[in-house]
Amino acid sequence: MASNSLHETICMAKQEKHKNLFLNYRNLSKFPVELLMDEGLQFLERLYMKRNSLTALPENLAQKLPNLIELYLRSNNIIIVPEAIGNLSRLQSLDLSDNALQIICPEIGRLRYLRHLRLANNQLRFLPPEIGDLRDLETLDVSMNRLSALPERLQHCLSLQCLTADRNTLSCFPRQLCQLHSLNELSMAGNCLAALPLDLGRSRELQFVFVDNNIHLKGLPSYLYNKVIGCSGCGLAVHVSDVRLLSVDSGEMTIPLPAEVKAIGLEADRVLPLQELAMRVLHNMYRAPMKEIKTHQTRQHFSSLQLSNFDADFLPPISLPKSLLELLQCPLGHCHRCSQPMFTIVYPKLFPLRETALAGVHRRTTVSFVAYCCSSQCLSMFDLQS
């Protein structure tokens, strides 16, 4: 009876050229052959197949359902997504949450119109860098996986508004992702974060940041001050095992700084290292040409340039190590007082956690705001109220 009902539903969809097809809760263990026969369903735009028992997708899915805009496969047992998924050229929304995925194929990056990608509650250990090719992506949910890192190429997803990566094993958040100027909500609760990028929160668009239950995290960049933050369960009295991290001490609490920070300036130290001075001079020399990149189309082109192109087009004919070229393109952070870019050295200043949008939730004294300044002069002048 159930088989007859499924057959009738698909036949009716073919005859009446339906754009939406609902096959939820059908106990399907295989993709229905009726969808793949003859010319398929050329008019179908939305396919709902959640809460079934599917383990795989057909290789000819795009050939038989070429006009799919939305594909919902939540709560199945899918282990592998075929490379042919990249042929669904019109797809805008893909939901593969609550499956058994271990790998996402690089062909996912060919879905150039994809706006919403949900991969929560799978067994993913890494994301392919090609996700950075999804320039129209607005929502990315990779929570409840086994990710230890996020790809830096996510910085090219210029339309990304909501990034959710809760309950993974992330130990850091790439500073390059602070350049996602459309990002409005960032959630990284329940990970292994010990520090956050110096520039996190500098973008005015970013208003919601949730880092709850990262027990090694004891400091928040002061750019997050007066934004909606969640930090309940952070800064618990545990031993931070990574002693290689630089830290700043308030007398009562030691806060590890991001691993990229190479030196900490002292209050009385007014002479910057030669490398820092040289990087600032180079950045200021070539900031003007980069500011001329104003149009959206040109900005997209610039963001997609490889490091070699960046070197050739925007840097002088000198030889710099790759690590310094990367720093020149994406500084460690910007001074919280004067916005001067910083490359190798910071001057940190601690402030106790004060009233925030969620102050009534966490009420902790073990979490502080950290201001990062470019000099002892800016450090002495900076205050959270200014």
Short mmCIF file of C-alpha atoms in Angstrom, two decimals:
data_model
loop_
_atom_site.label_atom_id
_atom_site.label_comp_id
_atom_site.label_asym_id
_atom_site.label_seq_id
_atom_site.Cartn_x
_atom_site.Cartn_y
_atom_site.Cartn_z
CA MET A 1 0.00 0.00 0.00
CA ALA A 2 2.79 2.41 0.92
CA SER A 3 4.55 1.62 -2.36
CA ASN A 4 1.38 2.29 -4.33
CA SER A 5 0.88 5.58 -2.52
CA LEU A 6 4.44 6.65 -3.36
CA HIS A 7 3.98 5.67 -7.00
CA GLU A 8 0.73 7.62 -7.23
CA THR A 9 2.28 10.70 -5.62
CA ILE A 10 5.19 10.76 -8.09
CA CYS A 11 3.00 10.01 -11.11
CA MET A 12 0.68 12.86 -10.20
CA ALA A 13 3.66 15.17 -9.79
CA LYS A 14 4.85 14.23 -13.29
CA GLN A 15 1.46 14.59 -14.92
CA GLU A 16 0.64 17.92 -13.29
CA LYS A 17 4.22 19.25 -13.51
CA HIS A 18 4.48 19.97 -9.82
CA LYS A 19 7.25 22.28 -8.63
CA ASN A 20 7.19 20.92 -5.06
CA LEU A 21 7.30 17.25 -4.05
CA PHE A 22 6.97 16.07 -0.44
CA LEU A 23 8.34 12.60 0.31
CA ASN A 24 8.98 13.04 4.02
CA TYR A 25 8.44 10.18 6.49
CA ARG A 26 8.15 7.51 3.77
CA ASN A 27 10.66 5.05 5.26
CA LEU A 28 12.60 5.12 1.99
CA SER A 29 15.89 3.19 1.98
CA LYS A 30 16.60 3.92 -1.70
CA PHE A 31 16.02 6.88 -3.93
CA PRO A 32 12.69 6.26 -5.74
CA VAL A 33 13.35 4.96 -9.25
CA GLU A 34 10.17 6.69 -10.44
CA LEU A 35 11.99 10.02 -10.03
CA LEU A 36 14.79 8.87 -12.32
CA MET A 37 12.85 7.21 -15.12
CA ASP A 38 12.52 8.64 -18.63
CA GLU A 39 13.00 12.40 -18.49
CA GLY A 40 12.59 12.61 -14.74
CA LEU A 41 10.80 15.59 -13.26
CA GLN A 42 12.05 18.49 -15.33
CA PHE A 43 9.74 20.99 -13.66
CA LEU A 44 10.53 20.05 -10.04
CA GLU A 45 12.14 22.85 -8.01
CA ARG A 46 11.81 21.66 -4.40
CA LEU A 47 12.25 18.10 -3.14
CA TYR A 48 11.59 17.23 0.50
CA MET A 49 12.84 13.81 1.67
CA LYS A 50 13.56 14.24 5.36
CA ARG A 51 13.12 11.49 7.98
CA ASN A 52 13.77 8.53 5.70
CA SER A 53 16.52 5.88 5.61
CA LEU A 54 18.41 6.90 2.47
CA THR A 55 22.08 5.92 2.42
CA ALA A 56 23.14 7.40 -0.94
CA LEU A 57 22.12 9.75 -3.73
CA PRO A 58 21.98 8.75 -7.42
CA GLU A 59 24.75 9.86 -9.77
CA ASN A 60 22.21 11.10 -12.35
CA LEU A 61 20.27 13.28 -9.90
CA ALA A 62 21.11 16.51 -11.73
CA GLN A 63 20.31 14.95 -15.10
CA LYS A 64 16.82 13.88 -14.03
CA LEU A 65 16.02 16.83 -11.74
CA PRO A 66 17.93 19.66 -13.46
CA ASN A 67 15.85 22.54 -12.09
CA LEU A 68 16.11 21.79 -8.37
CA ILE A 69 16.40 24.95 -6.29
CA GLU A 70 15.94 23.38 -2.85
CA LEU A 71 16.87 19.85 -1.71
CA TYR A 72 16.02 18.75 1.84
CA LEU A 73 17.55 15.45 2.99
CA ARG A 74 17.61 15.99 6.73
CA SER A 75 17.56 12.94 9.03
CA ASN A 76 18.61 10.11 6.74
CA ASN A 77 21.61 7.76 6.79
CA ILE A 78 23.54 9.25 3.89
CA ILE A 79 27.25 8.46 4.06
CA ILE A 80 28.50 9.81 0.73
CA VAL A 81 27.33 12.64 -1.49
CA PRO A 82 28.30 11.92 -5.12
CA GLU A 83 30.55 14.27 -7.06
CA ALA A 84 27.62 14.79 -9.43
CA ILE A 85 26.02 17.00 -6.76
CA GLY A 86 28.03 19.80 -8.34
CA ASN A 87 25.88 19.53 -11.48
CA LEU A 88 22.78 20.87 -9.71
CA SER A 89 23.61 24.27 -11.15
CA ARG A 90 20.46 26.06 -9.90
CA LEU A 91 20.53 24.77 -6.32
CA GLN A 92 20.11 27.46 -3.68
CA SER A 93 19.39 25.46 -0.51
CA LEU A 94 20.86 22.10 0.55
CA ASP A 95 20.07 20.45 3.89
CA LEU A 96 22.07 17.33 4.78
CA SER A 97 21.81 17.67 8.56
CA ASP A 98 21.44 14.61 10.77
CA ASN A 99 23.05 12.10 8.42
CA ALA A 100 26.25 10.02 8.58
CA LEU A 101 28.47 12.12 6.32
CA GLN A 102 32.22 11.72 6.81
CA ILE A 103 33.38 13.63 3.73
CA ILE A 104 32.00 16.49 1.67
CA CYS A 105 33.31 16.30 -1.89
CA PRO A 106 35.11 19.33 -3.39
CA GLU A 107 32.46 19.53 -6.12
CA ILE A 108 30.23 21.26 -3.57
CA GLY A 109 32.09 24.41 -4.61
CA ARG A 110 30.48 24.26 -8.05
CA LEU A 111 27.06 25.17 -6.62
CA ARG A 112 27.62 28.85 -7.34
CA TYR A 113 24.05 29.91 -6.52
CA LEU A 114 23.92 28.08 -3.18
CA ARG A 115 22.69 30.35 -0.39
CA HIS A 116 21.99 27.94 2.49
CA LEU A 117 24.10 24.90 3.38
CA ARG A 118 23.24 22.85 6.46
CA LEU A 119 25.55 20.00 7.48
CA ALA A 120 24.86 19.81 11.22
CA ASN A 121 25.09 16.56 13.20
CA ASN A 122 27.28 14.49 10.90
CA GLN A 123 30.76 12.99 11.28
CA LEU A 124 32.77 15.51 9.27
CA ARG A 125 36.42 15.94 10.26
CA PHE A 126 37.18 18.67 7.74
CA LEU A 127 35.50 20.88 5.17
CA PRO A 128 36.83 21.13 1.60
CA PRO A 129 38.47 24.49 0.83
CA GLU A 130 36.20 24.70 -2.22
CA ILE A 131 33.39 25.83 0.07
CA GLY A 132 35.11 29.19 -0.26
CA ASP A 133 33.93 29.28 -3.88
CA LEU A 134 30.30 29.68 -2.74
CA ARG A 135 30.17 33.46 -3.14
CA ASP A 136 26.37 33.68 -2.63
CA LEU A 137 26.38 31.55 0.55
CA GLU A 138 24.45 33.26 3.36
CA THR A 139 24.00 30.45 5.91
CA LEU A 140 26.47 27.72 6.87
CA ASP A 141 25.67 25.31 9.72
CA VAL A 142 28.38 22.74 10.54
CA SER A 143 27.54 22.27 14.21
CA MET A 144 27.84 18.89 15.94
CA ASN A 145 30.60 17.42 13.77
CA ARG A 146 34.25 16.54 14.46
CA LEU A 147 35.86 19.59 12.89
CA SER A 148 39.18 20.70 14.36
CA ALA A 149 39.55 23.65 11.97
CA LEU A 150 37.64 25.80 9.51
CA PRO A 151 39.10 26.47 6.04
CA GLU A 152 40.65 29.91 5.63
CA ARG A 153 39.09 30.14 2.17
CA LEU A 154 35.75 30.76 3.87
CA GLN A 155 36.89 34.39 3.84
CA HIS A 156 35.84 34.47 0.17
CA CYS A 157 32.18 33.77 1.07
CA LEU A 158 31.46 37.49 1.00
CA SER A 159 27.69 37.04 1.39
CA LEU A 160 27.91 34.87 4.53
CA GLN A 161 25.59 36.19 7.24
CA CYS A 162 25.25 33.30 9.71
CA LEU A 163 28.00 30.83 10.61
CA THR A 164 27.22 28.12 13.16
CA ALA A 165 29.96 25.72 14.27
CA ASP A 166 28.83 24.66 17.75
CA ARG A 167 30.00 21.44 19.42
CA ASN A 168 33.07 20.58 17.35
CA THR A 169 36.71 20.46 18.46
CA LEU A 170 37.78 23.84 17.07
CA SER A 171 40.88 25.19 18.79
CA CYS A 172 41.01 28.46 16.87
CA PHE A 173 38.97 30.73 14.63
CA PRO A 174 40.94 31.83 11.53
CA ARG A 175 41.65 35.55 11.71
CA GLN A 176 41.00 35.74 7.94
CA LEU A 177 37.30 35.19 8.66
CA CYS A 178 37.16 38.55 10.42
CA GLN A 179 37.09 39.94 6.87
CA LEU A 180 33.58 38.54 6.37
CA HIS A 181 31.94 41.96 6.52
CA SER A 182 28.40 40.62 5.93
CA LEU A 183 28.61 38.22 8.89
CA ASN A 184 25.88 39.06 11.40
CA GLU A 185 25.81 35.98 13.65
CA LEU A 186 28.67 33.71 14.72
CA SER A 187 28.20 30.74 17.04
CA MET A 188 31.11 28.55 18.22
CA ALA A 189 29.76 27.21 21.52
CA GLY A 190 31.10 23.99 22.98
CA ASN A 191 34.52 23.91 21.29
CA CYS A 192 38.14 24.06 22.50
CA LEU A 193 38.83 27.75 21.86
CA ALA A 194 41.55 29.33 24.01
CA ALA A 195 41.69 32.69 22.21
CA LEU A 196 39.78 34.70 19.63
CA PRO A 197 41.15 36.79 16.74
CA LEU A 198 42.12 40.33 17.71
CA ASP A 199 39.72 41.83 15.12
CA LEU A 200 36.65 39.74 15.97
CA GLY A 201 33.75 42.15 16.35
CA ARG A 202 35.45 45.01 14.50
CA SER A 203 32.90 44.72 11.72
CA ARG A 204 29.76 46.69 12.56
CA GLU A 205 27.63 44.06 10.87
CA LEU A 206 28.63 41.34 13.36
CA GLN A 207 26.19 41.72 16.25
CA PHE A 208 25.71 38.23 17.74
CA VAL A 209 28.62 36.10 18.97
CA PHE A 210 28.17 32.94 21.03
CA VAL A 211 31.20 31.16 22.48
CA ASP A 212 29.56 29.46 25.48
CA ASN A 213 31.23 26.42 27.04
CA ASN A 214 34.76 27.00 25.77
CA ILE A 215 36.39 26.40 29.13
CA HIS A 216 39.87 27.54 28.02
CA LEU A 217 38.54 30.87 26.77
CA LYS A 218 39.17 33.59 29.35
CA GLY A 219 39.23 36.74 27.26
CA LEU A 220 37.03 38.40 24.63
CA PRO A 221 38.28 41.07 22.19
CA SER A 222 36.95 44.42 23.33
CA TYR A 223 35.44 44.94 19.86
CA LEU A 224 32.67 42.66 21.19
CA TYR A 225 31.83 45.12 23.95
CA ASN A 226 28.17 46.27 23.73
CA LYS A 227 27.32 43.46 21.30
CA VAL A 228 25.17 40.44 22.07
CA ILE A 229 27.60 37.83 23.35
CA GLY A 230 27.20 34.48 25.03
CA CYS A 231 30.10 33.28 27.17
CA SER A 232 28.47 31.15 29.86
CA GLY A 233 30.78 28.32 30.86
CA CYS A 234 33.95 30.08 29.66
CA GLY A 235 36.97 30.75 31.81
CA LEU A 236 36.43 27.94 34.29
CA ALA A 237 39.29 27.17 36.66
CA VAL A 238 41.10 24.65 34.44
CA HIS A 239 44.71 24.28 33.43
CA VAL A 240 45.50 25.58 29.93
CA SER A 241 47.83 22.90 28.60
CA ASP A 242 49.26 24.86 25.65
CA VAL A 243 52.02 26.78 27.41
CA ARG A 244 53.45 27.96 24.08
CA LEU A 245 50.74 30.60 23.81
CA LEU A 246 51.72 34.11 24.87
CA SER A 247 49.60 35.43 27.67
CA VAL A 248 48.71 38.62 29.51
CA ASP A 249 48.39 38.59 33.29
CA SER A 250 46.02 40.78 35.29
CA GLY A 251 47.35 39.59 38.62
CA GLU A 252 44.33 37.39 39.19
CA MET A 253 43.98 35.73 35.81
CA THR A 254 46.21 34.77 32.88
CA ILE A 255 44.69 35.02 29.41
CA PRO A 256 46.35 33.22 26.48
CA LEU A 257 46.62 35.30 23.33
CA PRO A 258 46.19 34.02 19.76
CA ALA A 259 49.12 31.90 18.64
CA GLU A 260 49.85 34.29 15.72
CA VAL A 261 50.92 37.04 18.14
CA LYS A 262 54.72 37.02 18.20
CA ALA A 263 55.43 39.57 20.92
CA ILE A 264 53.73 41.55 23.68
CA GLY A 265 54.65 45.19 24.22
CA LEU A 266 55.38 46.53 27.68
CA GLU A 267 53.91 49.73 29.07
CA ALA A 268 57.31 51.40 29.12
CA ASP A 269 58.43 50.01 25.75
CA ARG A 270 58.13 52.76 23.13
CA VAL A 271 60.44 51.28 20.47
CA LEU A 272 58.77 48.90 18.03
CA PRO A 273 60.71 45.97 16.53
CA LEU A 274 62.17 46.65 13.09
CA GLN A 275 60.02 43.94 11.48
CA GLU A 276 56.83 45.53 12.82
CA LEU A 277 57.88 48.98 11.60
CA ALA A 278 58.73 47.64 8.15
CA MET A 279 55.39 45.83 7.85
CA ARG A 280 53.48 48.97 8.82
CA VAL A 281 55.38 51.05 6.26
CA LEU A 282 54.71 48.51 3.50
CA HIS A 283 51.05 48.33 4.43
CA ASN A 284 50.66 52.12 4.37
CA MET A 285 52.48 52.37 1.02
CA TYR A 286 50.14 49.95 -0.67
CA ARG A 287 46.92 50.68 1.19
CA ALA A 288 45.98 53.47 -1.25
CA PRO A 289 45.95 51.23 -4.36
CA MET A 290 43.86 48.68 -2.49
CA LYS A 291 41.35 51.37 -1.45
CA GLU A 292 40.68 52.03 -5.12
CA ILE A 293 39.01 48.61 -5.29
CA LYS A 294 35.55 49.93 -4.49
CA THR A 295 33.02 48.21 -6.70
CA HIS A 296 31.43 44.96 -5.53
CA GLN A 297 32.51 43.15 -8.67
CA THR A 298 36.13 44.25 -8.31
CA ARG A 299 36.16 43.42 -4.60
CA GLN A 300 35.00 39.92 -5.42
CA HIS A 301 37.76 39.63 -7.99
CA PHE A 302 40.35 40.87 -5.51
CA SER A 303 39.20 38.49 -2.80
CA SER A 304 39.66 35.58 -5.19
CA LEU A 305 43.25 36.51 -6.10
CA GLN A 306 45.86 33.98 -5.19
CA LEU A 307 48.76 35.04 -2.99
CA SER A 308 51.11 35.16 -5.99
CA ASN A 309 48.81 37.62 -7.77
CA PHE A 310 48.51 39.70 -4.65
CA ASP A 311 52.31 39.76 -4.45
CA ALA A 312 52.73 40.76 -8.07
CA ASP A 313 50.05 43.44 -8.21
CA PHE A 314 50.22 45.16 -4.85
CA LEU A 315 53.66 44.62 -3.37
CA PRO A 316 57.04 46.16 -4.28
CA PRO A 317 59.66 44.12 -6.14
CA ILE A 318 61.20 42.74 -2.97
CA SER A 319 61.41 39.27 -1.54
CA LEU A 320 59.38 38.52 1.58
CA PRO A 321 58.74 35.19 3.27
CA LYS A 322 55.32 33.74 2.56
CA SER A 323 54.30 34.16 6.19
CA LEU A 324 54.95 37.91 6.01
CA LEU A 325 53.12 38.23 2.70
CA GLU A 326 50.10 36.60 4.31
CA LEU A 327 50.37 39.00 7.26
CA LEU A 328 50.55 41.97 4.91
CA GLN A 329 47.34 40.83 3.25
CA CYS A 330 45.61 40.03 6.55
CA PRO A 331 47.15 41.69 9.66
CA LEU A 332 46.93 40.09 13.09
CA GLY A 333 44.51 42.83 14.03
CA HIS A 334 43.88 46.56 14.23
CA CYS A 335 44.51 48.82 17.19
CA HIS A 336 41.36 49.20 19.28
CA ARG A 337 42.24 52.86 19.80
CA CYS A 338 43.47 54.19 16.43
CA SER A 339 42.81 51.29 13.98
CA GLN A 340 46.51 51.01 13.07
CA PRO A 341 47.17 47.51 11.63
CA MET A 342 49.37 45.26 13.76
CA PHE A 343 51.53 42.44 12.38
CA THR A 344 53.90 40.99 14.98
CA ILE A 345 53.36 42.79 18.28
CA VAL A 346 50.39 43.91 20.38
CA TYR A 347 49.88 45.81 23.61
CA PRO A 348 47.03 44.07 25.49
CA LYS A 349 44.92 45.62 28.24
CA LEU A 350 42.43 43.71 30.39
CA PHE A 351 38.99 44.89 31.46
CA PRO A 352 36.67 42.86 33.73
CA LEU A 353 33.45 41.62 32.19
CA ARG A 354 30.85 44.35 32.60
CA GLU A 355 27.24 44.86 31.65
CA THR A 356 26.55 43.33 28.24
CA ALA A 357 23.41 42.29 26.43
CA LEU A 358 23.61 38.91 28.15
CA ALA A 359 25.11 39.99 31.46
CA GLY A 360 22.18 38.57 33.39
CA VAL A 361 22.93 35.15 31.96
CA HIS A 362 26.57 34.59 32.80
CA ARG A 363 27.58 37.01 35.63
CA ARG A 364 31.15 35.75 35.67
CA THR A 365 34.34 37.36 36.91
CA THR A 366 36.64 34.83 35.24
CA VAL A 367 36.01 36.26 31.75
CA SER A 368 37.44 39.60 30.70
CA PHE A 369 37.53 41.87 27.67
CA VAL A 370 40.96 42.36 26.12
CA ALA A 371 41.87 45.49 24.18
CA TYR A 372 44.73 45.14 21.72
CA CYS A 373 46.64 48.34 20.94
CA CYS A 374 49.51 49.20 18.60
CA SER A 375 51.59 51.21 21.07
CA SER A 376 51.95 52.08 24.72
CA GLN A 377 50.50 55.52 23.95
CA CYS A 378 47.28 54.06 22.50
CA LEU A 379 47.21 51.57 25.36
CA SER A 380 47.24 54.34 27.97
CA MET A 381 44.49 56.27 26.16
CA PHE A 382 42.11 53.39 25.44
CA ASP A 383 39.02 52.81 27.55
CA LEU A 384 35.97 50.69 26.82
CA GLN A 385 33.71 53.70 27.29
CA SER A 386 35.59 55.82 24.75
#
